[in-house]
Amino acid sequence: MRVGIVCPYTWDVPGGVQAHIRDLAEALIEDGHQVEVIAPAAEDAPLPSYVTPAGRAVPVPYNGSVARLAFGFLSANRVRRWIREGRFDVLHVHEPFVPSLGVLACWAARGPIVATFHASYQRSRALSVSAPVLQSVVEKITGRIAVSDAARKTLVEHMGGDAVLIPNGVTVSRYAEAEPLPGWDDGEVIGFLGRMDEPRKGLPVLLEAFSLLAPVRPRLRLLIAGPGDAEEVLEKVPAEFRDRVGLLGMVSEEDKARAYHSVDVFCAPNLGGESFGIVLTEAMSAGAAILASDIPAFRKVLDDGQAGALFETGDARSLASVAAGLLDDPARRAKLSDEARTAVWKYDWSTVARDVVRVYETVASVGGVEEDDRP
């Protein structure tokens, strides 16, 4: 099957949707399908052979974050040409309501179009206002996938209709085994991975909890990976404890796996706006003892606390208390690790990709995807 996948966010800035599309594409290719991806990206950006750049992205505030999107004449022309030349059996658009390539692809194509919805939010004035315009996108979609109950609920409430629930995938083997990073295999280490300057990722909550624990736990250290301003992070930590904070910045997939294997507790202190929690499944694949905020998406992935400990969202004292309990109880950490390694297999791409292909097969037609040249 020839599959064209549309990514709404710039390929060269890490993010959950981009990682999902990359891993899905590679799982499909491994299973013998022909796959092409189009994504916002500069011409000189290093891209996998299956990715076509659609032009530079523009940073836009979106869903409590800053999304880098592409929407304009240049991108529209490149999307249309990609569809015309691709001769796809199925077009798979991710986040079709985000003002980026997904909308352009739906406008430019007709035939079997599958859409995956990732985002979750309580209310969206922008969606409500743009609903009449997006109706032209909805009418083109022949199959819907939601990665979580929260994403499915958002779709139903804002646009009506329903979707097949297929969770995000993770390549379990990529994170299962790795050597710890040099100098991080001793003491008590709490880890964090995410964009440091994005409020909803909750890093300030973790930093406050660390500042509460550090005076009474002299062996405690914090290992942080992800993009952002290192100086701004350190300013939130008392000066006497700053030498116990390691800031890795952007990391490769190899070093990310090593980071997961370097911590005693991996912490996801997110405040909300998450529909799934791909970082949790990566850490679960590595067998990390996980401590996460008690948001619905994380609670579901962690089986209501069986595969990872939970704390009260946004409460630094709750985080500090639960973290201290985990650090003092190696047996509990080992049990959580075992539970996480078992629970994560239902999210492995070997399972998830097959479910996605079943949706493709349901909507596939004889003519495949064609360019829609109607005004």
CSV table of N, CA, C and O in Angstrom, one decimal, residues 96-195:
chain,number,residue,atom,x,y,z
A,96,PRO,N,-5.7,17.6,11.6
A,96,PRO,CA,-6.3,18.3,10.4
A,96,PRO,C,-6.9,19.6,10.8
A,96,PRO,O,-7.2,20.4,9.9
A,97,PHE,N,-7.2,19.9,12.1
A,97,PHE,CA,-7.8,21.2,12.5
A,97,PHE,C,-6.7,22.2,12.8
A,97,PHE,O,-7.1,23.4,13.1
A,98,VAL,N,-5.5,21.8,12.9
A,98,VAL,CA,-4.4,22.8,13.1
A,98,VAL,C,-4.1,23.5,11.8
A,98,VAL,O,-4.0,22.9,10.7
A,99,PRO,N,-4.0,24.9,11.8
A,99,PRO,CA,-3.8,25.6,10.6
A,99,PRO,C,-2.5,25.4,10.0
A,99,PRO,O,-1.6,26.2,10.1
A,100,SER,N,-2.3,24.3,9.3
A,100,SER,CA,-1.0,23.9,8.8
A,100,SER,C,-1.2,23.0,7.6
A,100,SER,O,-2.3,23.0,6.9
A,101,LEU,N,-0.3,22.1,7.3
A,101,LEU,CA,-0.3,21.3,6.1
A,101,LEU,C,-1.5,20.3,6.0
A,101,LEU,O,-2.0,20.0,4.9
A,102,GLY,N,-2.0,19.9,7.2
A,102,GLY,CA,-3.2,19.0,7.2
A,102,GLY,C,-4.4,19.6,6.5
A,102,GLY,O,-5.1,19.0,5.7
A,103,VAL,N,-4.7,20.9,6.8
A,103,VAL,CA,-5.8,21.6,6.2
A,103,VAL,C,-5.6,21.7,4.7
A,103,VAL,O,-6.5,21.4,3.9
A,104,LEU,N,-4.4,22.1,4.3
A,104,LEU,CA,-4.0,22.3,2.9
A,104,LEU,C,-4.2,20.9,2.2
A,104,LEU,O,-4.6,20.9,1.0
A,105,ALA,N,-3.7,19.8,2.8
A,105,ALA,CA,-3.8,18.5,2.2
A,105,ALA,C,-5.3,18.1,1.9
A,105,ALA,O,-5.6,17.6,0.9
A,106,CYS,N,-6.1,18.3,3.0
A,106,CYS,CA,-7.5,18.0,2.8
A,106,CYS,C,-8.2,18.8,1.7
A,106,CYS,O,-9.0,18.2,1.0
A,107,TRP,N,-7.8,20.0,1.6
A,107,TRP,CA,-8.4,20.9,0.6
A,107,TRP,C,-7.9,20.4,-0.8
A,107,TRP,O,-8.6,20.6,-1.8
A,108,ALA,N,-6.7,19.9,-0.9
A,108,ALA,CA,-6.1,19.6,-2.2
A,108,ALA,C,-6.3,18.2,-2.7
A,108,ALA,O,-6.0,17.9,-3.8
A,109,ALA,N,-6.9,17.4,-1.9
A,109,ALA,CA,-7.1,16.0,-2.2
A,109,ALA,C,-8.5,15.5,-2.1
A,109,ALA,O,-9.3,16.1,-1.4
A,110,ARG,N,-8.8,14.4,-2.8
A,110,ARG,CA,-10.0,13.7,-2.7
A,110,ARG,C,-9.8,12.2,-2.8
A,110,ARG,O,-8.8,11.8,-3.4
A,111,GLY,N,-10.6,11.4,-2.1
A,111,GLY,CA,-10.4,10.0,-2.0
A,111,GLY,C,-10.2,9.6,-0.6
A,111,GLY,O,-10.7,10.2,0.3
A,112,PRO,N,-9.6,8.4,-0.3
A,112,PRO,CA,-9.5,7.9,1.0
A,112,PRO,C,-8.5,8.8,1.9
A,112,PRO,O,-7.3,8.8,1.6
A,113,ILE,N,-9.1,9.5,2.9
A,113,ILE,CA,-8.3,10.4,3.7
A,113,ILE,C,-8.6,9.9,5.2
A,113,ILE,O,-9.7,10.0,5.7
A,114,VAL,N,-7.5,9.5,5.9
A,114,VAL,CA,-7.6,9.2,7.3
A,114,VAL,C,-7.0,10.3,8.1
A,114,VAL,O,-6.0,10.9,7.7
A,115,ALA,N,-7.7,10.7,9.2
A,115,ALA,CA,-7.2,11.8,10.1
A,115,ALA,C,-6.9,11.2,11.5
A,115,ALA,O,-7.7,10.5,12.0
A,116,THR,N,-5.8,11.6,12.0
A,116,THR,CA,-5.5,11.3,13.4
A,116,THR,C,-5.5,12.5,14.3
A,116,THR,O,-4.9,13.5,13.9
A,117,PHE,N,-6.2,12.5,15.4
A,117,PHE,CA,-6.4,13.6,16.3
A,117,PHE,C,-5.6,13.3,17.5
A,117,PHE,O,-5.8,12.3,18.2
A,118,HIS,N,-4.6,14.2,17.8
A,118,HIS,CA,-3.7,14.0,19.0
A,118,HIS,C,-4.1,14.9,20.1
A,118,HIS,O,-3.9,14.6,21.3
A,119,ALA,N,-4.6,16.2,19.9
A,119,ALA,CA,-4.7,17.2,20.9
A,119,ALA,C,-5.9,17.0,21.8
A,119,ALA,O,-6.9,16.4,21.4
A,120,SER,N,-5.8,17.5,23.0
A,120,SER,CA,-6.8,17.5,23.9
A,120,SER,C,-6.9,18.9,24.6
A,120,SER,O,-5.9,19.4,25.0
A,121,TYR,N,-8.1,19.5,24.6
A,121,TYR,CA,-8.3,20.7,25.4
A,121,TYR,C,-9.7,20.9,25.8
A,121,TYR,O,-10.6,20.3,25.2
A,122,GLN,N,-10.0,21.6,26.9
A,122,GLN,CA,-11.3,21.7,27.4
A,122,GLN,C,-12.2,22.5,26.5
A,122,GLN,O,-13.3,22.2,26.1
A,123,ARG,N,-11.7,23.7,26.1
A,123,ARG,CA,-12.5,24.6,25.2
A,123,ARG,C,-11.5,25.2,24.3
A,123,ARG,O,-10.4,25.5,24.6
A,124,SER,N,-12.0,25.5,23.1
A,124,SER,CA,-11.2,26.2,22.1
A,124,SER,C,-12.0,27.2,21.4
A,124,SER,O,-12.8,26.8,20.5
A,125,ARG,N,-11.8,28.5,21.7
A,125,ARG,CA,-12.6,29.5,21.0
A,125,ARG,C,-12.2,29.5,19.5
A,125,ARG,O,-13.1,29.7,18.7
A,126,ALA,N,-10.9,29.3,19.3
A,126,ALA,CA,-10.5,29.3,17.9
A,126,ALA,C,-11.2,28.2,17.1
A,126,ALA,O,-11.6,28.5,15.9
A,127,LEU,N,-11.3,27.0,17.6
A,127,LEU,CA,-12.0,26.0,16.9
A,127,LEU,C,-13.5,26.3,16.7
A,127,LEU,O,-14.1,26.0,15.7
A,128,SER,N,-14.1,26.9,17.8
A,128,SER,CA,-15.5,27.2,17.7
A,128,SER,C,-15.8,28.2,16.6
A,128,SER,O,-16.7,28.1,15.8
A,129,VAL,N,-14.9,29.2,16.5
A,129,VAL,CA,-15.0,30.3,15.5
A,129,VAL,C,-14.8,29.8,14.1
A,129,VAL,O,-15.4,30.2,13.1
A,130,SER,N,-13.8,28.9,14.0
A,130,SER,CA,-13.4,28.4,12.7
A,130,SER,C,-14.1,27.2,12.2
A,130,SER,O,-13.9,26.6,11.1
A,131,ALA,N,-15.1,26.7,13.0
A,131,ALA,CA,-15.8,25.5,12.7
A,131,ALA,C,-16.4,25.5,11.3
A,131,ALA,O,-16.4,24.5,10.6
A,132,PRO,N,-17.1,26.6,10.9
A,132,PRO,CA,-17.6,26.6,9.5
A,132,PRO,C,-16.6,26.3,8.4
A,132,PRO,O,-16.8,25.7,7.4
A,133,VAL,N,-15.4,26.9,8.6
A,133,VAL,CA,-14.3,26.8,7.6
A,133,VAL,C,-13.8,25.3,7.7
A,133,VAL,O,-13.6,24.7,6.6
A,134,LEU,N,-13.7,24.8,8.9
A,134,LEU,CA,-13.1,23.4,9.0
A,134,LEU,C,-14.1,22.4,8.6
A,134,LEU,O,-13.7,21.2,8.3
A,135,GLN,N,-15.4,22.7,8.4
A,135,GLN,CA,-16.4,21.8,7.9
A,135,GLN,C,-16.0,21.2,6.5
A,135,GLN,O,-16.2,20.1,6.2
A,136,SER,N,-15.3,22.1,5.7
A,136,SER,CA,-14.9,21.7,4.4
A,136,SER,C,-13.8,20.6,4.5
A,136,SER,O,-13.6,19.8,3.6
A,137,VAL,N,-13.0,20.6,5.7
A,137,VAL,CA,-12.0,19.6,5.9
A,137,VAL,C,-12.7,18.3,6.4
A,137,VAL,O,-12.4,17.2,5.9
A,138,VAL,N,-13.6,18.5,7.3
A,138,VAL,CA,-14.3,17.3,7.9
A,138,VAL,C,-15.0,16.5,6.8
A,138,VAL,O,-14.9,15.3,6.8
A,139,GLU,N,-15.6,17.2,5.8
A,139,GLU,CA,-16.3,16.5,4.8
A,139,GLU,C,-15.4,15.6,3.9
A,139,GLU,O,-15.8,14.7,3.3
A,140,LYS,N,-14.1,15.9,3.9
A,140,LYS,CA,-13.1,15.2,3.1
A,140,LYS,C,-12.7,13.9,3.8
A,140,LYS,O,-12.2,13.0,3.2
A,141,ILE,N,-12.7,13.9,5.1
A,141,ILE,CA,-12.2,12.8,5.9
A,141,ILE,C,-13.1,11.6,5.9
A,141,ILE,O,-14.2,11.7,6.2
A,142,THR,N,-12.5,10.4,5.6
A,142,THR,CA,-13.3,9.2,5.5
A,142,THR,C,-13.0,8.2,6.6
A,142,THR,O,-13.7,7.2,6.8
A,143,GLY,N,-11.9,8.4,7.4
A,143,GLY,CA,-11.6,7.6,8.5
A,143,GLY,C,-11.0,8.4,9.6
A,143,GLY,O,-10.1,9.3,9.3
A,144,ARG,N,-11.4,8.2,10.9
A,144,ARG,CA,-10.9,9.0,12.0
A,144,ARG,C,-10.2,8.2,13.1
A,144,ARG,O,-10.8,7.1,13.4
A,145,ILE,N,-9.1,8.6,13.6
A,145,ILE,CA,-8.4,8.0,14.6
A,145,ILE,C,-8.1,9.0,15.7
A,145,ILE,O,-7.7,10.1,15.4
A,146,ALA,N,-8.3,8.6,17.0
A,146,ALA,CA,-8.0,9.5,18.1
A,146,ALA,C,-6.9,8.7,18.9
A,146,ALA,O,-7.1,7.5,19.1
A,147,VAL,N,-5.9,9.4,19.4
A,147,VAL,CA,-4.8,8.7,20.2
A,147,VAL,C,-5.2,8.4,21.6
A,147,VAL,O,-4.5,7.7,22.3
A,148,SER,N,-6.3,9.1,22.1
A,148,SER,CA,-6.6,8.9,23.5
A,148,SER,C,-8.1,9.2,23.7
A,148,SER,O,-8.8,9.8,22.8
A,149,ASP,N,-8.7,8.9,24.8
A,149,ASP,CA,-10.0,9.2,25.2
A,149,ASP,C,-10.2,10.7,25.2
A,149,ASP,O,-11.2,11.3,24.7
A,150,ALA,N,-9.2,11.4,25.7
A,150,ALA,CA,-9.3,12.9,25.8
A,150,ALA,C,-9.3,13.5,24.4
A,150,ALA,O,-10.1,14.5,24.1
A,151,ALA,N,-8.5,13.0,23.4
A,151,ALA,CA,-8.5,13.6,22.1
A,151,ALA,C,-9.8,13.2,21.4
A,151,ALA,O,-10.4,14.0,20.6
A,152,ARG,N,-10.3,12.1,21.6
A,152,ARG,CA,-11.6,11.6,21.1
A,152,ARG,C,-12.7,12.5,21.6
A,152,ARG,O,-13.6,13.0,20.8
A,153,LYS,N,-12.7,12.8,22.9
A,153,LYS,CA,-13.7,13.7,23.5
A,153,LYS,C,-13.7,15.1,22.9
A,153,LYS,O,-14.7,15.7,22.6
A,154,THR,N,-12.5,15.6,22.7
A,154,THR,CA,-12.3,16.9,22.1
A,154,THR,C,-12.9,17.0,20.7
A,154,THR,O,-13.6,17.9,20.3
A,155,LEU,N,-12.6,15.9,19.9
A,155,LEU,CA,-13.2,15.9,18.5
A,155,LEU,C,-14.7,15.8,18.6
A,155,LEU,O,-15.4,16.6,17.8
A,156,VAL,N,-15.3,15.0,19.4
A,156,VAL,CA,-16.7,14.8,19.5
A,156,VAL,C,-17.4,16.1,19.9
A,156,VAL,O,-18.4,16.6,19.3
A,157,GLU,N,-16.8,16.8,20.9
A,157,GLU,CA,-17.5,18.0,21.4
A,157,GLU,C,-17.4,19.2,20.5
A,157,GLU,O,-18.3,20.0,20.4
A,158,HIS,N,-16.3,19.3,19.7
A,158,HIS,CA,-16.1,20.4,18.9
A,158,HIS,C,-16.6,20.3,17.5
A,158,HIS,O,-17.1,21.2,16.9
A,159,MET,N,-16.5,19.0,16.9
A,159,MET,CA,-16.9,18.9,15.5
A,159,MET,C,-17.9,17.8,15.3
A,159,MET,O,-18.4,17.6,14.2
A,160,GLY,N,-18.3,17.0,16.3
A,160,GLY,CA,-19.2,15.9,16.1
A,160,GLY,C,-18.6,14.7,15.5
A,160,GLY,O,-17.4,14.7,15.2
A,161,GLY,N,-19.3,13.6,15.4
A,161,GLY,CA,-18.8,12.4,14.8
A,161,GLY,C,-18.0,11.6,15.8
A,161,GLY,O,-17.9,12.0,17.0
A,162,ASP,N,-17.4,10.6,15.4
A,162,ASP,CA,-16.6,9.7,16.4
A,162,ASP,C,-15.3,9.3,15.7
A,162,ASP,O,-15.0,9.6,14.6
A,163,ALA,N,-14.5,8.6,16.4
A,163,ALA,CA,-13.2,8.1,15.9
A,163,ALA,C,-12.8,6.8,16.5
A,163,ALA,O,-13.2,6.4,17.6
A,164,VAL,N,-12.0,6.0,15.8
A,164,VAL,CA,-11.4,4.8,16.3
A,164,VAL,C,-10.3,5.2,17.3
A,164,VAL,O,-9.5,6.1,17.0
A,165,LEU,N,-10.3,4.5,18.5
A,165,LEU,CA,-9.2,4.8,19.5
A,165,LEU,C,-8.0,3.9,19.2
A,165,LEU,O,-8.1,2.7,19.4
A,166,ILE,N,-6.9,4.5,18.8
A,166,ILE,CA,-5.7,3.8,18.6
A,166,ILE,C,-4.6,4.6,19.3
A,166,ILE,O,-4.3,5.8,18.9
A,167,PRO,N,-4.0,4.1,20.4
A,167,PRO,CA,-3.0,5.0,21.1
A,167,PRO,C,-1.7,5.3,20.4
A,167,PRO,O,-1.4,4.7,19.3
A,168,ASN,N,-1.0,6.3,20.9
A,168,ASN,CA,0.3,6.5,20.4
A,168,ASN,C,1.2,5.2,20.5
A,168,ASN,O,0.9,4.4,21.4
A,169,GLY,N,2.1,5.1,19.6
A,169,GLY,CA,3.0,3.9,19.7
A,169,GLY,C,4.4,4.3,20.2
A,169,GLY,O,4.7,5.5,20.3
A,170,VAL,N,5.1,3.3,20.6
A,170,VAL,CA,6.5,3.5,21.1
A,170,VAL,C,7.3,2.3,20.6
A,170,VAL,O,6.8,1.2,20.5
A,171,THR,N,8.5,2.5,20.1
A,171,THR,CA,9.4,1.4,19.8
A,171,THR,C,10.1,1.0,21.0
A,171,THR,O,11.2,1.5,21.4
A,172,VAL,N,9.5,0.0,21.7
A,172,VAL,CA,10.0,-0.5,23.0
A,172,VAL,C,11.5,-0.8,22.9
A,172,VAL,O,12.3,-0.5,23.8
A,173,SER,N,11.9,-1.5,21.9
A,173,SER,CA,13.3,-2.0,21.8
A,173,SER,C,14.3,-0.9,21.8
A,173,SER,O,15.5,-1.1,22.2
A,174,ARG,N,13.9,0.3,21.3
A,174,ARG,CA,14.8,1.4,21.2
A,174,ARG,C,15.3,1.9,22.6
A,174,ARG,O,16.4,2.4,22.7
A,175,TYR,N,14.5,1.7,23.6
A,175,TYR,CA,14.8,2.3,24.9
A,175,TYR,C,15.0,1.2,26.0
A,175,TYR,O,15.4,1.5,27.1
A,176,ALA,N,14.8,-0.1,25.6
A,176,ALA,CA,14.9,-1.2,26.6
A,176,ALA,C,16.2,-1.3,27.2
A,176,ALA,O,16.3,-1.6,28.4
A,177,GLU,N,17.3,-1.2,26.5
A,177,GLU,CA,18.6,-1.4,27.0
A,177,GLU,C,19.5,-0.2,26.6
A,177,GLU,O,19.5,0.3,25.5
A,178,ALA,N,20.3,0.3,27.6
A,178,ALA,CA,21.2,1.4,27.3
A,178,ALA,C,22.1,1.6,28.5
A,178,ALA,O,21.7,1.3,29.7
A,179,GLU,N,23.4,2.0,28.3
A,179,GLU,CA,24.3,2.3,29.3
A,179,GLU,C,24.0,3.7,29.9
A,179,GLU,O,23.6,4.6,29.2
A,180,PRO,N,24.1,3.8,31.3
A,180,PRO,CA,23.8,5.2,31.9
A,180,PRO,C,24.8,6.2,31.4
A,180,PRO,O,25.9,5.8,30.9
A,181,LEU,N,24.4,7.5,31.4
A,181,LEU,CA,25.4,8.5,31.0
A,181,LEU,C,26.5,8.6,32.0
A,181,LEU,O,26.3,8.3,33.2
A,182,PRO,N,27.7,9.0,31.5
A,182,PRO,CA,28.9,9.0,32.4
A,182,PRO,C,28.6,10.0,33.6
A,182,PRO,O,28.1,11.1,33.5
A,183,GLY,N,28.9,9.5,34.8
A,183,GLY,CA,28.8,10.3,36.0
A,183,GLY,C,27.4,10.3,36.6
A,183,GLY,O,27.1,11.0,37.6
A,184,TRP,N,26.4,9.6,36.0
A,184,TRP,CA,25.1,9.6,36.5
A,184,TRP,C,24.6,8.3,37.0
A,184,TRP,O,23.4,8.0,37.1
A,185,ASP,N,25.5,7.4,37.4
A,185,ASP,CA,25.2,6.1,37.8
A,185,ASP,C,25.3,5.9,39.3
A,185,ASP,O,25.4,4.8,39.9
A,186,ASP,N,25.3,7.0,40.1
A,186,ASP,CA,25.5,7.0,41.5
A,186,ASP,C,24.7,8.1,42.1
A,186,ASP,O,24.3,9.1,41.5
A,187,GLY,N,24.3,7.9,43.4
A,187,GLY,CA,23.5,8.8,44.1
A,187,GLY,C,22.0,8.6,43.9
A,187,GLY,O,21.6,7.6,43.4
A,188,GLU,N,21.3,9.7,44.2
A,188,GLU,CA,19.8,9.7,43.9
A,188,GLU,C,19.5,10.7,42.8
A,188,GLU,O,19.8,11.9,42.9
A,189,VAL,N,19.0,10.2,41.7
A,189,VAL,CA,18.8,11.0,40.5
A,189,VAL,C,17.3,11.0,40.1
A,189,VAL,O,16.7,9.9,39.9
A,190,ILE,N,16.8,12.2,40.0
A,190,ILE,CA,15.4,12.4,39.4
A,190,ILE,C,15.6,13.0,38.0
A,190,ILE,O,16.4,13.9,37.8
A,191,GLY,N,14.9,12.4,37.0
A,191,GLY,CA,15.1,12.9,35.7
A,191,GLY,C,13.9,13.6,35.1
A,191,GLY,O,12.7,13.3,35.6
A,192,PHE,N,14.1,14.4,34.1
A,192,PHE,CA,13.0,15.1,33.4
A,192,PHE,C,13.4,15.2,32.0
A,192,PHE,O,14.6,15.5,31.6
A,193,LEU,N,12.4,15.1,31.1
A,193,LEU,CA,12.7,15.3,29.6
A,193,LEU,C,11.5,16.0,29.0
A,193,LEU,O,10.4,15.6,29.2
A,194,GLY,N,11.8,17.2,28.4
A,194,GLY,CA,10.8,18.0,27.8
A,194,GLY,C,11.3,19.4,27.5
A,194,GLY,O,12.4,19.7,27.9
A,195,ARG,N,10.4,20.2,26.9
A,195,ARG,CA,10.8,21.6,26.6
A,195,ARG,C,10.8,22.3,27.9
A,195,ARG,O,9.8,22.5,28.6
